[in-house]
Amino acid sequence: MRKKIFAANWKMNLGPTAAAGFIREFRERWTPNDAEVVFFPSALAFAAVRDAAGDPCPFKLGVQNVYTVDSGAFTGENSAPMAKDAGAHYVLVGHSERRHVFGETDAECAAKCAIVERSGLTPLLCVGETLEERNSGHARDVVTRQLREGLSRLDQPERAASVLAYEPVWCIGSGKHATPRDASEIHGVLRTVLRSLVGDRADSVRILYGGSASPDNAAELLAAEDVDGLLVGGASLKVDSWLSICAS
Ligand code: PGA
């Protein structure tokens, strides 16, 4: 059995004050179950979230992005060792907004996954096709390429490639979610590719679905084969809807 993950990707929302308030309210009202809950706050809100979460922290924390090297003259960037030092467990790599708004390539995603692994953190590589790619029948090829290339520089893929997310670009923030069947199909493709890379360890990799997941569709998406959790943007920004998703 793969432990389910509910991951909140807050993107560029909720500054330190709002984020800490969210966490305090969430902790008070949340009934932990056997799923893992993860928050990806903005880098500036990370410490506030960690402090509000308490010690021991009942959930895991991650950062939304890191640069491809450990330190140096890269104004504005954050590094994987800094994320580790701050208390992160996960790092999102290759989110579609990084790929499509900031032009990140598969090669950069590979370098980021590698440095995240070497820093002792877990990369959460995101893959997903655009609507055009889906409509032209290329969804499987696109996610296969993104997955293979993203993991290509890991020292120990069988250990570091433990979580992935499938996020069809046309579903993100659009209010349209993939059908459970479409999600299952692509998750199955990803697991097959993983099997060719890490053998039987592929069965323990958790593959999250992301893209307009909400309290209304969380249960049906989670019931789909090979869907091991959700990566949620918009619906993770309100305590009520996030609690309801985490209870799905
Ligand atoms: P959304 O975003 O839930 O707002 O569609 C998901 C994501 O981008 O991770």
Coordinates of C-alpha atoms and ligand atoms in Angstrom, one line a residue:
M1 CA 0.0 0.0 0.0
R2 CA 1.4 3.4 -0.9
K3 CA 0.7 6.1 1.6
K4 CA -1.4 8.9 0.1
I5 CA -0.1 12.4 -0.1
F6 CA -2.0 15.7 0.0
A7 CA 0.3 18.4 -1.1
A8 CA -0.6 22.1 -1.1
N9 CA 1.2 24.2 -3.6
W10 CA 0.5 27.8 -2.5
K11 CA 2.5 29.3 -5.4
M12 CA 2.9 33.1 -5.0
N13 CA 0.1 33.4 -2.4
L14 CA -0.1 33.7 1.4
G15 CA 2.8 35.8 2.8
P16 CA 4.2 35.0 6.2
T17 CA 1.4 36.4 8.3
A18 CA -1.4 34.8 6.3
A19 CA 0.5 31.5 6.0
A20 CA 1.1 31.2 9.7
G21 CA -2.6 32.0 10.4
F22 CA -3.6 29.3 7.9
I23 CA -1.4 26.7 9.6
R24 CA -2.6 27.5 13.1
E25 CA -6.2 27.2 12.0
F26 CA -5.5 24.1 10.0
R27 CA -3.8 22.4 12.9
E28 CA -6.7 23.1 15.2
R29 CA -9.3 21.7 12.9
W30 CA -7.4 18.9 11.2
T31 CA -7.9 15.3 12.2
P32 CA -4.7 13.4 11.1
N33 CA -5.3 10.2 9.2
D34 CA -2.9 7.8 7.5
A35 CA -2.2 10.2 4.6
E36 CA 0.8 12.5 4.5
V37 CA 0.1 16.3 4.3
V38 CA 2.7 18.5 2.7
F39 CA 2.8 22.3 2.4
F40 CA 4.7 24.2 -0.3
P41 CA 4.6 27.8 0.9
S42 CA 6.5 30.7 -0.7
A43 CA 10.1 30.8 0.3
L44 CA 9.5 34.0 2.3
A45 CA 6.7 32.3 4.2
F46 CA 8.6 29.1 4.8
A47 CA 9.9 29.9 8.3
A48 CA 6.6 31.3 9.5
V49 CA 4.9 28.1 8.4
R50 CA 7.5 25.9 10.0
D51 CA 7.3 27.8 13.3
A52 CA 3.5 27.8 13.3
A53 CA 3.4 24.1 12.6
G54 CA 5.1 23.4 15.9
D55 CA 7.6 20.8 17.0
P56 CA 7.3 18.0 16.1
C57 CA 5.8 19.2 12.9
P58 CA 2.7 17.1 12.1
F59 CA 3.1 17.5 8.3
K60 CA 6.0 17.8 5.8
L61 CA 7.2 21.0 4.3
G62 CA 8.7 21.7 0.9
V63 CA 9.9 24.6 -1.2
Q64 CA 8.6 25.4 -4.7
N65 CA 11.9 25.9 -6.5
V66 CA 15.6 25.9 -6.0
Y67 CA 18.5 26.8 -8.3
T68 CA 20.8 24.3 -9.9
V69 CA 23.9 25.0 -7.8
D70 CA 24.6 25.1 -4.0
S71 CA 25.6 28.7 -3.5
G72 CA 27.1 31.7 -5.2
A73 CA 26.4 35.0 -7.0
F74 CA 22.8 34.2 -8.2
T75 CA 20.8 37.1 -6.9
G76 CA 17.3 36.2 -6.0
E77 CA 17.7 32.4 -6.0
N78 CA 17.5 29.9 -3.2
S79 CA 19.5 26.6 -3.1
A80 CA 18.7 23.1 -2.1
P81 CA 21.1 23.1 0.9
M82 CA 19.4 26.2 2.2
A83 CA 16.0 24.5 1.8
K84 CA 17.3 21.6 3.8
D85 CA 18.7 23.9 6.5
A86 CA 15.3 25.6 6.7
G87 CA 13.6 22.3 7.4
A88 CA 12.2 21.3 4.0
H89 CA 11.7 17.7 3.0
Y90 CA 10.5 18.1 -0.6
V91 CA 11.4 20.4 -3.5
L92 CA 9.0 20.8 -6.4
V93 CA 10.9 20.5 -9.7
G94 CA 9.5 21.2 -13.2
H95 CA 6.1 22.6 -12.2
S96 CA 4.4 23.6 -15.3
E97 CA 4.6 27.3 -14.3
R98 CA 8.3 27.0 -14.0
R99 CA 8.4 25.3 -17.4
H100 CA 6.0 27.5 -19.3
V101 CA 6.2 30.9 -17.6
F102 CA 9.9 30.8 -16.8
G103 CA 11.1 28.6 -19.6
E104 CA 12.7 25.8 -17.6
T105 CA 14.0 23.0 -19.8
D106 CA 14.2 19.3 -19.1
A107 CA 17.9 19.7 -18.7
E108 CA 17.4 22.3 -15.9
C109 CA 14.9 20.0 -14.3
A110 CA 17.4 17.2 -14.3
A111 CA 20.1 19.4 -12.8
K112 CA 17.6 20.5 -10.1
C113 CA 16.5 16.9 -9.2
A114 CA 20.2 16.0 -8.9
I115 CA 21.1 18.8 -6.6
V116 CA 18.0 18.2 -4.5
E117 CA 19.0 14.6 -4.1
R118 CA 22.5 15.4 -3.2
S119 CA 21.3 17.8 -0.6
G120 CA 19.4 15.0 1.1
L121 CA 15.9 16.2 0.0
T122 CA 13.3 14.6 -2.1
P123 CA 12.6 16.0 -5.5
L124 CA 8.9 16.1 -6.5
L125 CA 9.2 16.2 -10.3
C126 CA 6.1 17.4 -12.1
V127 CA 5.3 16.4 -15.6
G128 CA 2.4 17.1 -17.9
E129 CA 1.3 17.9 -21.4
T130 CA -0.2 21.0 -22.9
L131 CA -3.7 20.9 -24.5
E132 CA -2.1 21.0 -27.9
E133 CA 0.1 18.1 -27.1
R134 CA -2.8 16.1 -25.8
N135 CA -5.0 16.9 -28.8
S136 CA -2.3 15.9 -31.2
G137 CA -1.9 12.5 -29.4
H138 CA 1.4 13.3 -27.8
A139 CA 0.6 13.3 -24.1
R140 CA 2.3 9.9 -23.4
D141 CA 5.4 10.9 -25.3
V142 CA 5.7 14.2 -23.6
V143 CA 5.4 12.9 -20.0
T144 CA 7.7 10.0 -20.8
R145 CA 10.4 12.4 -22.1
Q146 CA 9.9 14.7 -19.1
L147 CA 10.2 11.8 -16.6
R148 CA 13.2 10.1 -18.2
E149 CA 15.1 13.4 -18.7
G150 CA 14.1 14.8 -15.3
L151 CA 15.5 11.7 -13.5
S152 CA 18.5 11.2 -15.8
R153 CA 21.1 12.8 -13.4
L154 CA 20.1 11.2 -10.1
D155 CA 22.8 9.2 -8.4
Q156 CA 20.3 6.8 -6.9
P157 CA 17.1 7.0 -8.8
E158 CA 15.7 4.0 -7.0
R159 CA 15.9 6.0 -3.8
A160 CA 15.4 9.6 -4.9
A161 CA 12.6 9.1 -7.3
S162 CA 10.0 8.4 -4.7
V163 CA 7.3 10.9 -5.6
L164 CA 6.1 12.4 -8.9
A165 CA 3.2 14.5 -10.0
Y166 CA 1.2 14.4 -13.2
E167 CA -0.2 17.8 -13.9
P168 CA -1.8 18.3 -17.3
V169 CA -1.0 21.9 -18.1
W170 CA -4.6 22.5 -19.4
C171 CA -6.0 21.5 -16.0
I172 CA -3.9 23.8 -13.9
G173 CA -6.0 26.7 -12.5
S174 CA -8.5 26.2 -15.3
G175 CA -11.3 24.6 -13.3
K176 CA -11.1 21.6 -15.7
H177 CA -9.7 18.4 -14.2
A178 CA -8.6 15.3 -16.0
T179 CA -11.1 12.4 -15.8
P180 CA -10.1 9.7 -13.3
R181 CA -9.6 7.5 -16.3
D182 CA -7.3 9.9 -18.2
A183 CA -5.3 10.4 -15.0
S184 CA -5.0 6.7 -14.4
E185 CA -3.9 6.1 -17.9
I186 CA -1.0 8.6 -17.7
H187 CA -0.1 7.4 -14.2
G188 CA 0.1 3.9 -15.6
V189 CA 2.4 5.1 -18.3
L190 CA 4.6 6.8 -15.8
R191 CA 4.8 3.7 -13.6
T192 CA 5.8 1.6 -16.6
V193 CA 8.6 4.1 -17.5
L194 CA 9.7 4.0 -13.8
R195 CA 9.8 0.3 -13.9
S196 CA 12.3 0.4 -16.7
L197 CA 14.4 2.8 -14.7
V198 CA 14.2 1.5 -11.1
G199 CA 12.7 -2.0 -11.4
D200 CA 10.3 -3.1 -8.7
R201 CA 10.9 0.0 -6.7
A202 CA 8.4 1.6 -9.2
D203 CA 5.6 0.1 -7.2
S204 CA 6.4 2.2 -4.2
V205 CA 6.7 5.5 -6.0
R206 CA 3.8 7.8 -5.2
I207 CA 2.3 9.5 -8.3
L208 CA 0.2 12.5 -7.5
Y209 CA -2.4 14.1 -9.7
G210 CA -2.6 17.9 -10.0
G211 CA -4.8 20.3 -11.9
S212 CA -8.0 21.8 -10.6
A213 CA -8.4 19.2 -7.8
S214 CA -11.0 20.3 -5.4
P215 CA -13.3 19.0 -2.6
D216 CA -15.8 18.1 -5.3
N217 CA -13.5 15.8 -7.3
A218 CA -10.9 14.7 -4.8
A219 CA -12.5 11.4 -3.8
E220 CA -13.1 10.2 -7.4
L221 CA -9.6 11.2 -8.5
L222 CA -8.1 9.4 -5.5
A223 CA -10.2 6.3 -6.2
A224 CA -8.6 6.0 -9.7
E225 CA -6.0 3.3 -10.2
D226 CA -2.4 4.5 -9.7
V227 CA -3.4 7.9 -8.3
D228 CA -1.6 8.1 -4.9
G229 CA -2.4 11.7 -3.9
L230 CA -3.1 15.2 -5.0
L231 CA -1.0 18.3 -5.7
V232 CA -3.4 21.2 -5.2
G233 CA -3.1 24.9 -5.9
G234 CA -6.2 27.0 -5.7
A235 CA -8.3 24.8 -3.5
S236 CA -5.4 24.6 -0.9
L237 CA -5.6 28.3 -0.2
K238 CA -8.7 28.2 2.0
V239 CA -8.6 26.2 5.2
D240 CA -12.2 24.8 4.6
S241 CA -11.5 23.4 1.2
W242 CA -8.1 22.1 2.1
L243 CA -9.4 20.3 5.2
S244 CA -12.1 18.7 3.1
I245 CA -9.6 17.5 0.5
C246 CA -7.3 16.1 3.2
A247 CA -10.2 14.2 4.6
S248 CA -11.1 12.6 1.2
Ligands
PGA1 P1 -4.6 24.1 -9.3 O1 -3.0 24.0 -9.3 O2 -5.0 23.1 -8.2 O3 -4.9 25.5 -8.9 O4 -5.1 23.7 -10.6 C1 -2.3 22.8 -9.2 C2 -0.8 23.1 -9.3 O5 -0.4 23.9 -10.1 O6 0.0 22.4 -8.6

